Amino acid sequence: KPIMGSPCFTCGSDNGKKMRCSRCKSIWYCSVDCQKRHWKIHKTECIPMQSEPIGPTNSVEGCCPICFEDLLDDLASAACGHTF
């Protein structure tokens, strides 16, 4: 769910609502596109928050919590190849 936050880490936009990385909750993005463009770099530094489970329960419903691609029927993996 988009919320107000820091400027977008990828493009620097400070306009409108932001979404944060659902895995580490420390990086903010203005769009799914910016989050996907930054993932190749961010995934090497992204450390999951220990207090919340990673997975469909704290992600956009029906989407990968890492890159927002559609989930496969098993709801534990996405077409992108991420598993959680």
XYZ file of N, CA and C in Angstrom:
252
model
N 0.849 -1.178 0.000
C 0.000 0.000 0.000
C 0.897 1.244 0.000
N 0.741 2.141 -0.954
C 1.559 3.340 -0.988
C 1.313 4.229 0.223
N 2.394 4.790 0.754
C 2.307 5.718 1.881
C 3.317 6.836 1.675
N 3.207 7.880 2.477
C 4.168 8.976 2.388
C 5.495 8.499 2.966
N 6.594 8.940 2.397
C 7.894 8.528 2.898
C 8.998 9.402 2.357
N 10.188 8.910 2.381
C 11.367 9.609 1.886
C 11.322 9.693 0.369
N 12.218 10.491 -0.229
C 12.271 10.552 -1.693
C 12.564 9.183 -2.303
N 12.123 8.996 -3.535
C 12.370 7.748 -4.256
C 13.870 7.510 -4.360
N 14.312 6.324 -3.966
C 15.733 6.000 -3.988
C 16.285 5.951 -5.406
N 15.459 5.590 -6.385
C 15.908 5.440 -7.762
C 15.956 6.762 -8.513
N 14.866 7.525 -8.484
C 14.804 8.749 -9.302
C 14.851 10.032 -8.483
N 14.714 9.924 -7.165
C 14.771 11.103 -6.301
C 13.472 11.873 -6.180
N 12.413 11.408 -6.835
C 11.129 12.102 -6.784
C 10.628 12.184 -5.343
N 10.146 13.362 -4.995
C 9.579 13.557 -3.660
C 8.099 13.895 -3.771
N 7.524 13.647 -4.947
C 6.123 13.965 -5.196
C 5.233 12.767 -4.918
N 4.154 12.989 -4.233
C 3.145 11.957 -4.049
C 3.513 10.887 -3.044
N 2.770 9.797 -3.127
C 2.932 8.692 -2.190
C 4.067 7.784 -2.628
N 4.691 7.115 -1.666
C 5.809 6.216 -1.932
C 5.487 4.827 -1.408
N 6.148 3.839 -2.005
C 6.073 2.474 -1.529
C 7.475 2.112 -1.055
N 7.573 1.359 0.019
C 8.906 0.963 0.461
C 9.144 -0.501 0.150
N 10.393 -0.874 0.120
C 10.763 -2.267 -0.132
C 10.038 -3.135 0.895
N 9.292 -4.106 0.414
C 8.520 -4.940 1.329
C 9.393 -5.934 2.074
N 10.622 -6.067 1.636
C 11.529 -7.020 2.276
C 12.276 -6.385 3.452
N 12.957 -5.266 3.224
C 13.754 -4.652 4.286
C 13.074 -3.431 4.906
N 12.117 -2.873 4.202
C 11.354 -1.718 4.667
C 12.209 -0.476 4.895
N 13.377 -0.396 4.271
C 14.241 0.757 4.491
C 14.453 1.622 3.254
N 14.020 1.175 2.097
C 14.195 1.921 0.855
C 12.813 2.272 0.305
N 12.666 3.514 -0.175
C 11.395 4.012 -0.688
C 11.449 4.189 -2.197
N 10.333 3.909 -2.867
C 10.224 4.058 -4.319
C 8.920 4.772 -4.657
N 8.940 5.517 -5.782
C 7.727 6.213 -6.209
C 6.874 5.337 -7.112
N 7.445 4.246 -7.628
C 6.689 3.385 -8.543
C 7.281 1.990 -8.554
N 6.521 1.049 -9.051
C 7.005 -0.318 -9.221
C 8.165 -0.322 -10.213
N 8.083 0.522 -11.249
C 9.157 0.604 -12.240
C 10.483 1.000 -11.586
N 10.463 2.016 -10.723
C 11.698 2.429 -10.037
C 12.212 1.315 -9.132
N 11.310 0.608 -8.460
C 11.722 -0.482 -7.583
C 12.373 -1.604 -8.388
N 11.781 -1.940 -9.530
C 12.347 -2.997 -10.376
C 13.707 -2.592 -10.933
N 13.852 -1.322 -11.354
C 15.129 -0.861 -11.908
C 16.236 -0.909 -10.864
N 15.908 -0.666 -9.596
C 16.916 -0.645 -8.541
C 17.192 -2.026 -7.948
N 16.324 -3.011 -8.187
C 16.431 -4.312 -7.529
C 17.765 -5.001 -7.774
N 18.333 -4.913 -8.970
C 19.608 -5.590 -9.257
C 20.699 -5.143 -8.298
N 20.662 -3.897 -7.887
C 21.647 -3.373 -6.934
C 21.184 -3.644 -5.500
N 19.928 -3.325 -5.231
C 19.410 -3.410 -3.869
C 19.393 -4.834 -3.320
N 19.177 -5.828 -4.180
C 19.056 -7.204 -3.677
C 20.326 -7.689 -2.980
N 21.474 -7.115 -3.312
C 22.726 -7.524 -2.651
C 22.853 -6.926 -1.259
N 22.075 -5.877 -0.975
C 22.137 -5.184 0.312
C 20.883 -5.373 1.153
N 19.822 -5.881 0.540
C 18.522 -5.973 1.191
C 18.509 -7.084 2.231
N 18.295 -6.695 3.465
C 18.221 -7.659 4.566
C 16.797 -7.617 5.110
N 16.106 -8.758 5.080
C 14.711 -8.783 5.537
C 14.564 -8.331 6.982
N 13.477 -7.629 7.258
C 13.138 -7.267 8.630
C 12.836 -8.563 9.370
N 13.335 -8.709 10.571
C 13.119 -9.932 11.342
C 11.753 -9.974 12.009
N 11.149 -8.822 12.242
C 9.905 -8.799 12.996
C 8.666 -9.153 12.173
N 8.774 -9.122 10.841
C 7.620 -9.432 10.010
C 7.975 -10.529 9.016
N 7.078 -11.455 8.773
C 7.355 -12.493 7.786
C 7.377 -11.917 6.379
N 8.166 -12.512 5.514
C 8.207 -12.124 4.115
C 7.272 -13.044 3.365
N 6.472 -12.501 2.517
C 5.577 -13.336 1.738
C 4.287 -12.626 1.437
N 3.338 -13.359 0.924
C 2.089 -12.757 0.498
C 1.331 -12.016 1.597
N 1.598 -12.316 2.874
C 0.874 -11.656 3.946
C 1.236 -10.194 4.096
N 2.442 -9.770 3.668
C 2.797 -8.360 3.811
C 3.210 -7.752 2.481
N 2.692 -8.280 1.393
C 2.998 -7.750 0.071
C 1.713 -7.332 -0.622
N 1.859 -6.769 -1.800
C 0.690 -6.446 -2.597
C 0.013 -7.773 -2.930
N -1.257 -7.894 -2.650
C -1.959 -9.167 -2.804
C -1.794 -9.732 -4.206
N -1.347 -10.991 -4.280
C -1.190 -11.669 -5.554
C 0.089 -11.326 -6.293
N 1.013 -10.599 -5.625
C 2.259 -10.182 -6.280
C 3.475 -10.611 -5.471
N 4.587 -10.789 -6.163
C 5.859 -11.088 -5.515
C 6.223 -9.924 -4.584
N 6.596 -10.197 -3.323
C 6.940 -9.112 -2.404
C 8.280 -8.462 -2.743
N 9.027 -9.052 -3.661
C 10.328 -8.505 -4.027
C 10.236 -7.607 -5.248
N 9.556 -8.079 -6.293
C 9.523 -7.297 -7.539
C 8.113 -7.018 -8.049
N 7.097 -7.466 -7.340
C 5.694 -7.226 -7.663
C 5.197 -7.950 -8.909
N 5.932 -8.951 -9.400
C 5.429 -9.782 -10.504
C 4.294 -10.644 -9.969
N 3.412 -11.099 -10.859
C 2.294 -11.940 -10.445
C 2.783 -13.244 -9.833
N 2.091 -13.689 -8.778
C 2.420 -14.962 -8.147
C 1.919 -16.120 -9.004
N 2.603 -17.255 -8.882
C 2.152 -18.464 -9.537
C 1.071 -19.102 -8.666
N 0.444 -20.148 -9.160
C -0.666 -20.777 -8.449
C -0.311 -21.273 -7.056
N 0.966 -21.620 -6.812
C 1.336 -22.136 -5.492
C 1.467 -21.036 -4.433
N 1.380 -19.752 -4.836
C 1.471 -18.585 -3.959
C 2.764 -18.528 -3.162
N 3.754 -19.326 -3.522
C 5.045 -19.276 -2.832
C 6.172 -18.952 -3.800
N 5.837 -18.674 -5.043
C 6.847 -18.283 -6.021
C 6.189 -17.423 -7.077
N 7.021 -16.718 -7.823
C 6.503 -15.819 -8.860
C 7.152 -16.148 -10.186
N 6.540 -15.669 -11.254
C 7.073 -15.895 -12.599
C 8.492 -15.355 -12.725
N 8.848 -14.394 -11.879
C 10.184 -13.786 -11.907
C 11.258 -14.752 -11.394
N 10.851 -15.816 -10.677
C 11.819 -16.771 -10.140
C 12.106 -16.609 -8.663
N 11.642 -15.510 -8.044
C 11.832 -15.335 -6.607
C 10.990 -16.365 -5.851
N 11.525 -16.886 -4.790
C 10.753 -17.772 -3.914
C 10.795 -17.187 -2.521
N 9.788 -17.459 -1.755
C 9.708 -16.901 -0.402
C 8.851 -17.795 0.462
